[in-house]
mmCIF file of C-alpha atoms and ligand atoms in Angstrom:
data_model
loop_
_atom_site.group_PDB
_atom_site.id
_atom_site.type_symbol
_atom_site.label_atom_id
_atom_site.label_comp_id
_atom_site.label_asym_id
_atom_site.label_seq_id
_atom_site.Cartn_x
_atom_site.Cartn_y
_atom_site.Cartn_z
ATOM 1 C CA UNK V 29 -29.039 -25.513 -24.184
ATOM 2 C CA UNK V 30 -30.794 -23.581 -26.454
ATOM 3 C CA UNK V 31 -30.239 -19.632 -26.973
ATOM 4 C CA UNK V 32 -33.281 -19.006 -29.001
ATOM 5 C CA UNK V 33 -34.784 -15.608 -27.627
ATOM 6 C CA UNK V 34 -38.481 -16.638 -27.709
ATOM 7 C CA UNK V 35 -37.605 -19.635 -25.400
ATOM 8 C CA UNK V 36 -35.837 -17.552 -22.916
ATOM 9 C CA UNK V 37 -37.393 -13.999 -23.097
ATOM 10 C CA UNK V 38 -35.984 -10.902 -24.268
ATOM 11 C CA UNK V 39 -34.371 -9.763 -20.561
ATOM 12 C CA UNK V 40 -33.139 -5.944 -21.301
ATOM 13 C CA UNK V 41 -29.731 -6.855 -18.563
ATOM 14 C CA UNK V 42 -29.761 -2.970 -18.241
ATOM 15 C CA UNK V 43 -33.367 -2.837 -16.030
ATOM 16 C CA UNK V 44 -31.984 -3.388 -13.088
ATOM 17 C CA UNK V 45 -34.328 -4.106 -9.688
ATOM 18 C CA UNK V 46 -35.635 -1.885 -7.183
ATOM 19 C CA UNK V 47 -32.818 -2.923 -4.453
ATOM 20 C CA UNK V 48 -31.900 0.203 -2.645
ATOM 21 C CA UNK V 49 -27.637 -0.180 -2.177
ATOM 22 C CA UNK V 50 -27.958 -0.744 1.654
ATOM 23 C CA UNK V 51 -30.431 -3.295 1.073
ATOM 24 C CA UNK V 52 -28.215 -4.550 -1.880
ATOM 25 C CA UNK V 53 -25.471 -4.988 0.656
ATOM 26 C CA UNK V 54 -27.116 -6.249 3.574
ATOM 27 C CA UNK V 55 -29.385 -8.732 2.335
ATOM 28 C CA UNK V 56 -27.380 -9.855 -0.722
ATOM 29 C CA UNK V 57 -27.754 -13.425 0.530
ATOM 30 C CA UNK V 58 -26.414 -16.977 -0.398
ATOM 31 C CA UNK V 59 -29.407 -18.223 -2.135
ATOM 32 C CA UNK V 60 -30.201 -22.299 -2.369
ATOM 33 C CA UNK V 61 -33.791 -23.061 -1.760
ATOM 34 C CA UNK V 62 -35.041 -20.211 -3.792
ATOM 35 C CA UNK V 63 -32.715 -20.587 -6.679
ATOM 36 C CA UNK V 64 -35.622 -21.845 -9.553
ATOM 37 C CA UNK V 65 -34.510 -24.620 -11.685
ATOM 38 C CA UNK V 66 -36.785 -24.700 -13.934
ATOM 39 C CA UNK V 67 -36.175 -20.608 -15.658
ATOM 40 C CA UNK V 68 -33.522 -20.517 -18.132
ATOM 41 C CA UNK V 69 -31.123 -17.469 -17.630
ATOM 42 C CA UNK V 70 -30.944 -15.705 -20.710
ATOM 43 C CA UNK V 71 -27.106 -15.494 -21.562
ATOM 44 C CA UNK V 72 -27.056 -11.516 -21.997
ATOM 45 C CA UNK V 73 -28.023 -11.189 -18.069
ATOM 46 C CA UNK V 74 -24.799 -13.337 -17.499
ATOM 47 C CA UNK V 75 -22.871 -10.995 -19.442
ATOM 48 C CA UNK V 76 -23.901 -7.868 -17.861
ATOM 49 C CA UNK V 77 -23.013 -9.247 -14.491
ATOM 50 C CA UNK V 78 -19.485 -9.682 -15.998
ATOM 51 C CA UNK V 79 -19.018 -6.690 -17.319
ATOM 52 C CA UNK V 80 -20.296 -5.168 -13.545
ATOM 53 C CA UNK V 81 -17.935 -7.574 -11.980
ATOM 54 C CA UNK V 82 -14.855 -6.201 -13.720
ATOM 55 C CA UNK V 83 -15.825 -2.828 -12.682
ATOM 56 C CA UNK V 84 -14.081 -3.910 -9.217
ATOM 57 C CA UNK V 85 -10.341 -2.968 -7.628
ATOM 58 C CA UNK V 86 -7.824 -4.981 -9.417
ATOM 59 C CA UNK V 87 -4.269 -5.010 -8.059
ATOM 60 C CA UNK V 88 -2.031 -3.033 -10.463
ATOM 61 C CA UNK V 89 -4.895 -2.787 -12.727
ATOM 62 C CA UNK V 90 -4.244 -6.402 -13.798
ATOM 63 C CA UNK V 91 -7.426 -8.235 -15.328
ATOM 64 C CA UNK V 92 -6.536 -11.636 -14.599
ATOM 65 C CA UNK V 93 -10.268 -13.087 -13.157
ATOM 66 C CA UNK V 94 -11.925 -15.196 -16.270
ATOM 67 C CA UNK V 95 -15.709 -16.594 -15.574
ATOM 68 C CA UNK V 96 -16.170 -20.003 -17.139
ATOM 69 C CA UNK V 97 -20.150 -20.188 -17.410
ATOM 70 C CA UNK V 98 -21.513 -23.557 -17.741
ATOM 71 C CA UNK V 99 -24.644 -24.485 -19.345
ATOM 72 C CA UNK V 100 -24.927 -27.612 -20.382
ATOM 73 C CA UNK V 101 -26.657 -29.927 -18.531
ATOM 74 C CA UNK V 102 -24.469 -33.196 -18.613
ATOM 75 C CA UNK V 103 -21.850 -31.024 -17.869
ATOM 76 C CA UNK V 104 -24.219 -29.351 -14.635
ATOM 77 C CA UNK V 105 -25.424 -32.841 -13.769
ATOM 78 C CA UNK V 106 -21.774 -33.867 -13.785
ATOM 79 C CA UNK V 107 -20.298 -30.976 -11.794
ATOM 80 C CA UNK V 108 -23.296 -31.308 -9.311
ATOM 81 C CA UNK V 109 -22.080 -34.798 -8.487
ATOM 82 C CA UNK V 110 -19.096 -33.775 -7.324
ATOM 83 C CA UNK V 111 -20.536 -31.530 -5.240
ATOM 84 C CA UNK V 112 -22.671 -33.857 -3.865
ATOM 85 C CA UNK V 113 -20.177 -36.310 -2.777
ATOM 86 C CA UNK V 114 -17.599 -33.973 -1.345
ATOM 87 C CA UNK V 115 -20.618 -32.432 0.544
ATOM 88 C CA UNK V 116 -21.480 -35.759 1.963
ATOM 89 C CA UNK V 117 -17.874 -37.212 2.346
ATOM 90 C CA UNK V 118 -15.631 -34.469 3.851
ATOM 91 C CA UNK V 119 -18.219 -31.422 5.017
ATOM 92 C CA UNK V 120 -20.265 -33.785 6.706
ATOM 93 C CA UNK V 121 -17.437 -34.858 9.079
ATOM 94 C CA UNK V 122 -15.337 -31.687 9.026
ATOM 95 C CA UNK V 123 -15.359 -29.480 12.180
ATOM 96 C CA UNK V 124 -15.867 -26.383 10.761
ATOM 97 C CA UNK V 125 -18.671 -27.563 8.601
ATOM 98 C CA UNK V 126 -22.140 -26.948 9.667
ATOM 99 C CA UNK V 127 -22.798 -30.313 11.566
ATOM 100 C CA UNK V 128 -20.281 -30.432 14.009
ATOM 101 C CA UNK V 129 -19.818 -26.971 14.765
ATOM 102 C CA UNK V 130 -20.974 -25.833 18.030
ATOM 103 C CA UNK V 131 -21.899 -22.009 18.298
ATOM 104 C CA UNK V 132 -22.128 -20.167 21.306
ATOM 105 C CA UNK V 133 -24.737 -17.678 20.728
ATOM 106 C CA UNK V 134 -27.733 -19.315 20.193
ATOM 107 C CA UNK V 135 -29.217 -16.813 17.606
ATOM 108 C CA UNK V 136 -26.094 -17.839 15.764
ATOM 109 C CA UNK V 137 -26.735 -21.273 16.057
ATOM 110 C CA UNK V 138 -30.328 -21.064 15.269
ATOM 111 C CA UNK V 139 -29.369 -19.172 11.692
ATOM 112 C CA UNK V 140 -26.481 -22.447 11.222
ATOM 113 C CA UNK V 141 -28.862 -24.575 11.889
ATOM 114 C CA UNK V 142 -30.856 -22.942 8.511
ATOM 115 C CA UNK V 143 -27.894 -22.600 6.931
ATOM 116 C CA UNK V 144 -27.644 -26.237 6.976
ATOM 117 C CA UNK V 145 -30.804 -27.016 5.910
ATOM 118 C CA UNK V 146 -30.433 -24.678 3.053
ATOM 119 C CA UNK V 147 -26.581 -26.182 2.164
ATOM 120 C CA UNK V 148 -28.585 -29.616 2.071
ATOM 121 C CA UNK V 149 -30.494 -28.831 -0.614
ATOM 122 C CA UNK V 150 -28.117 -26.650 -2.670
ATOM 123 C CA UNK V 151 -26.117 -30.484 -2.327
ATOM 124 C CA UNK V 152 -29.838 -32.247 -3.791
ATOM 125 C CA UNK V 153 -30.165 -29.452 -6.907
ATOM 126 C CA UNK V 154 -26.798 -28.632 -7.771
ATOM 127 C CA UNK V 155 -26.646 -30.771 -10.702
ATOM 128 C CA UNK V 156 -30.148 -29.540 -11.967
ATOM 129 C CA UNK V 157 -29.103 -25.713 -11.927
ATOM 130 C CA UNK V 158 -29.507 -23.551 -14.732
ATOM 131 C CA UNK V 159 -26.016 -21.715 -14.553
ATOM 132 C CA UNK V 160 -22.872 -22.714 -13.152
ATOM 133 C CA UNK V 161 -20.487 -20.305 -12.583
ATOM 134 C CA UNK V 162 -16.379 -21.152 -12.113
ATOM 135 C CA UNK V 163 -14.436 -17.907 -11.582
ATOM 136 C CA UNK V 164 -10.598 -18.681 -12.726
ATOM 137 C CA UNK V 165 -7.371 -17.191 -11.791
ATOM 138 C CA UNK V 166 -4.606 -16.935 -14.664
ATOM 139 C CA UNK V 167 -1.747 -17.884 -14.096
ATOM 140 C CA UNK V 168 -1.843 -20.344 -11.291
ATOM 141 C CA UNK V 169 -0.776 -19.030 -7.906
ATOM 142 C CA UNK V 170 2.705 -20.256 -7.061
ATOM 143 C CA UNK V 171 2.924 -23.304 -4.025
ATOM 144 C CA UNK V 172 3.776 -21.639 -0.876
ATOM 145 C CA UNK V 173 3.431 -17.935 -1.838
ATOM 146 C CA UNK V 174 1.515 -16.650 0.436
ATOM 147 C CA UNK V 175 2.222 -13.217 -0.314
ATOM 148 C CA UNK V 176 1.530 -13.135 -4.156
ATOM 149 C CA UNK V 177 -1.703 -15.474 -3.235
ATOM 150 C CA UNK V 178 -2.851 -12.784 -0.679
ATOM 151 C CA UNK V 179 -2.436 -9.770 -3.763
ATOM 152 C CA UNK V 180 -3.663 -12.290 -6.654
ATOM 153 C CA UNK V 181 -6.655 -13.669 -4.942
ATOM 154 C CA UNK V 182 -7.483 -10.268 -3.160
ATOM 155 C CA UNK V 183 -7.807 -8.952 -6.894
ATOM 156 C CA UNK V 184 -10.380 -12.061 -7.527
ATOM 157 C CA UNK V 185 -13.056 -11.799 -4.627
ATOM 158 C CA UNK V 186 -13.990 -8.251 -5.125
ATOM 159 C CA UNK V 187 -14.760 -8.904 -9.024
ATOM 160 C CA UNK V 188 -16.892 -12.288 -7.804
ATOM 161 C CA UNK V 189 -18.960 -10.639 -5.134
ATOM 162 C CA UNK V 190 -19.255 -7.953 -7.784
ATOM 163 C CA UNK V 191 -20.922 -10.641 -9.958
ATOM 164 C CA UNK V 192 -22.651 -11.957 -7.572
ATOM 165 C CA UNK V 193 -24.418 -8.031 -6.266
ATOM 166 C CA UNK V 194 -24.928 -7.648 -10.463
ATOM 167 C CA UNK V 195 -26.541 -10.860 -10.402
ATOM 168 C CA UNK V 196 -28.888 -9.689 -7.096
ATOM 169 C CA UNK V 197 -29.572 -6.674 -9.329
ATOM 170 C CA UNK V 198 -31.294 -8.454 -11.999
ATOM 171 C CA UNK V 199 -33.518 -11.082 -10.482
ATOM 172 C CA UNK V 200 -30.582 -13.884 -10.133
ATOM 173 C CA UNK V 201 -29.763 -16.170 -6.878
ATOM 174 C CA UNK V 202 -26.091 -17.337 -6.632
ATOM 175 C CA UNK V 203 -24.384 -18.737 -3.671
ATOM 176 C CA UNK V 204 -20.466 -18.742 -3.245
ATOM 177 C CA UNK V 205 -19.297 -22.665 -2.789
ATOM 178 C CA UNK V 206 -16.112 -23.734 -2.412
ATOM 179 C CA UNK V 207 -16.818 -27.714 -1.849
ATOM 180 C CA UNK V 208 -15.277 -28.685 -5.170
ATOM 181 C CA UNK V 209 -11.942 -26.959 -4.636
ATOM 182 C CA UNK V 210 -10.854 -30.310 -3.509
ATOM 183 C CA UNK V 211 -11.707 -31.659 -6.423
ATOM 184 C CA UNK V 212 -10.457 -29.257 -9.099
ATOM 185 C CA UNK V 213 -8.527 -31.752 -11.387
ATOM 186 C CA UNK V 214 -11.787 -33.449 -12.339
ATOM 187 C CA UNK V 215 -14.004 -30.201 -12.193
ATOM 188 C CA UNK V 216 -11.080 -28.778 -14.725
ATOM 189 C CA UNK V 217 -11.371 -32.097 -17.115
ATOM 190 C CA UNK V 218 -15.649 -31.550 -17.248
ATOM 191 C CA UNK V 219 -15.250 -28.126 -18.016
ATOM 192 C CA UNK V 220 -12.129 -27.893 -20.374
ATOM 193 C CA UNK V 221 -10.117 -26.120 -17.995
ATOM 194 C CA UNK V 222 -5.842 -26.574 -18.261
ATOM 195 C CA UNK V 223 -5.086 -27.031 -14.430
ATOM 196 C CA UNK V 224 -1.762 -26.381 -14.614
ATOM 197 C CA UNK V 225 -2.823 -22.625 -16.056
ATOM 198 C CA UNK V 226 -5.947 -21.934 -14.609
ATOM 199 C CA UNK V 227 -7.170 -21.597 -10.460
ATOM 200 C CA UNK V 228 -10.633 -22.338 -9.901
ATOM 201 C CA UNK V 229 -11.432 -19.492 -7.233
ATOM 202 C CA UNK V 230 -15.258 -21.333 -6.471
ATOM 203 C CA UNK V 231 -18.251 -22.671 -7.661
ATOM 204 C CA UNK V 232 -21.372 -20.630 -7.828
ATOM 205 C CA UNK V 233 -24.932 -21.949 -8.762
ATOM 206 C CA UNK V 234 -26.945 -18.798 -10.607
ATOM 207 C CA UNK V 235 -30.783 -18.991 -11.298
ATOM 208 C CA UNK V 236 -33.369 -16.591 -11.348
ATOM 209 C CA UNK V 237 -34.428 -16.446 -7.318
ATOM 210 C CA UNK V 238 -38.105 -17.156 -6.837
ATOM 211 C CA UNK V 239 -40.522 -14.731 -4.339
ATOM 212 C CA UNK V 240 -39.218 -10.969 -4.395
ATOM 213 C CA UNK V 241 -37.292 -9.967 -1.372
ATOM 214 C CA UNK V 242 -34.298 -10.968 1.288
ATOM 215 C CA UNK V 243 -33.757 -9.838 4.477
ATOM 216 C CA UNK V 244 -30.593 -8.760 6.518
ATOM 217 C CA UNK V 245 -29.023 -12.088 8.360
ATOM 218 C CA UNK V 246 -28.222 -12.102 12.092
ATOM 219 C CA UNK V 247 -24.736 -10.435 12.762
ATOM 220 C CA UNK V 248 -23.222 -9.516 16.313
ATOM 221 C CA UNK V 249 -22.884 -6.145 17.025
ATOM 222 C CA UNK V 250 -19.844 -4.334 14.563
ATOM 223 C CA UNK V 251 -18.466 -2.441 18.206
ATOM 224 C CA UNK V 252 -17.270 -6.416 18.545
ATOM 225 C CA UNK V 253 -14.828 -6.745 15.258
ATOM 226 C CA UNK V 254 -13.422 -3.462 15.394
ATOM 227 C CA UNK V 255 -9.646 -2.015 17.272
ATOM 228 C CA UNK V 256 -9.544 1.184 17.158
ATOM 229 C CA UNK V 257 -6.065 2.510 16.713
ATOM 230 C CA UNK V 258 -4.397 -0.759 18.269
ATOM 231 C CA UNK V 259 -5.443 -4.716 18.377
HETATM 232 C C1 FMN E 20 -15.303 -19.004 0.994
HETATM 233 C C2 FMN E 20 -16.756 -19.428 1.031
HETATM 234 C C3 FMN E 20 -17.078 -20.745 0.753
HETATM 235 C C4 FMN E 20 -18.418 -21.157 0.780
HETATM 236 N N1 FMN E 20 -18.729 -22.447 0.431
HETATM 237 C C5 FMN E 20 -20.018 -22.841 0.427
HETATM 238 C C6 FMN E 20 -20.357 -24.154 -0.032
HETATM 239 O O1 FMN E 20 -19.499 -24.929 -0.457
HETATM 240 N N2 FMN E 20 -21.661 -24.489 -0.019
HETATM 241 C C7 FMN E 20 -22.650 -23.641 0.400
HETATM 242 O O2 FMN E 20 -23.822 -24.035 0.385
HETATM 243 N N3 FMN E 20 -22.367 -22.381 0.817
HETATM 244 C C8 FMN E 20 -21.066 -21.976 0.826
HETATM 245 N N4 FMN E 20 -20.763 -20.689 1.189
HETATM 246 C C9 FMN E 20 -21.849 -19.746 1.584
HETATM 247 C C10 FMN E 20 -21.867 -19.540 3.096
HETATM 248 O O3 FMN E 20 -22.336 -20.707 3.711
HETATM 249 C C11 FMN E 20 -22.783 -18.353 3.414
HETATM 250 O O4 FMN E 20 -22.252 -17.186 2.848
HETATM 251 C C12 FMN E 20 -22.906 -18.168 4.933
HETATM 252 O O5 FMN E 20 -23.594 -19.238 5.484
HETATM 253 C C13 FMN E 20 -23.631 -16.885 5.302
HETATM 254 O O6 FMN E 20 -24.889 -16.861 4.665
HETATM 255 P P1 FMN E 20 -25.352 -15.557 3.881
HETATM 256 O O7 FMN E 20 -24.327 -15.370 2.775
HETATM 257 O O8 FMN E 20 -26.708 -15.842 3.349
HETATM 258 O O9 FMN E 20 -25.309 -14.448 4.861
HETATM 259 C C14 FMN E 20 -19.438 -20.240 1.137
HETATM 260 C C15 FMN E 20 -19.106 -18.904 1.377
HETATM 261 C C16 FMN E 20 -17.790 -18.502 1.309
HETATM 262 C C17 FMN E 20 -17.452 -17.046 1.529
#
């Protein structure tokens, strides 16, 4: 893909958008039908989100998250395939997944219901994306320690949803997938990866979002997830 700045614009990554931060954090959403495929991201937008991501809490100050950034498209068309088949092999039958799942409150089931829909199509596009994203953990966590996974990968999600609220900021769609994770060995081989080194933490799809605004999704009430003082 080509870098030349007259083919992808001359994006300053330090305008940022008018998104207020409680709209940043309440309708920062995981975007799939409005992700548009057919505007390049300009690789200096990519790095600013990066440089905001690593702004986030890292355990003992250790930088250890790495952002492969994929833009070639035989590599997209080929990582996109995965996706597709693990999407329609394993999620399709698994009980947590979207189609089996039965949720009680029906406002909650109406927004999984659209949440399906919208997973659907991420599954038809995926391997026409501009960006793919693969956040990477360095080392490897260790089999069976759950401790050092909970401190190592705790250090990871804060700098991805970091990305991912930098991305927000300037214009960009990205939705957090783990379907591949399953599949990492092959994912690793496509992208150049060493698995025995490096954790792929997800998968995340980043184009500029089309129309201008999100709104908040349905949540129950906070007064339900909270113990005050004891369980
Ligand atoms: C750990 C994790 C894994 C996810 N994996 C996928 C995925 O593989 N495919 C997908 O379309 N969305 C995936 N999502 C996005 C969720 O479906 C989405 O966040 C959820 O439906 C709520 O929607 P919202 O983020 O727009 O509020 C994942 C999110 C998380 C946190």
């Amino acid at each position: 893909m080509s870098d030349n700045p007259t083919q992808l614009g001359h994006p300053d990554p330090t305008v940022l958008g008018h998104v207020g931060a409680h709209e940043l954090l309440t309708s920062t959403r995981a975007v799939r039908k409005r992700l548009d495929l057919g505007r390049p991201v300009h690789p200096a937008l990519i790095e600013a989100c990066v440089a905001d991501a690593l702004q986030a809490p890292q355990g003992s100050n250790l930088m250890r998250t790495e952002f492969v950034v994929v833009r070639d498209p035989d590599r997209i068309e080929r990582l996109g395939r995965i996706y597709r088949e693990e999407f329609d092999g394993f999620y399709r039958e698994s009980e947590l997944g979207l189609f089996n799942r039965v949720d009680s409150d029906p406002r909650h089931a109406a927004q999984s219901r659209r949440t399906r829909d919208s997973a659907e199509h991420l599954a038809e596009v995926m391997s026409r994306v501009p960006v793919i994203v693969i956040p990477c953990l360095t080392p490897r966590l260790a089999e069976g320690d759950v401790l050092t996974a909970k401190h190592r990968l705790a250090t990871v999600y804060p700098t991805v949803w970091n990305f991912m609220l930098a991305a927000r900021l300037r214009g960009l769609g990205t939705c957090w997938t783990g379907m591949t994770l399953g599949r990492e060995d092959e994912v690793a081989e496509i992208v150049g990866i060493d698995p025995t080194e490096v954790e792929q933490v997800c998968m995340i799809p980043v184009a500029h979002h089309t129309g201008t605004s999100f709104r908040p999704a349905w949540r129950p009430p906070a007064e339900e997830f909270i113990h005050w003082d004891t369980w």
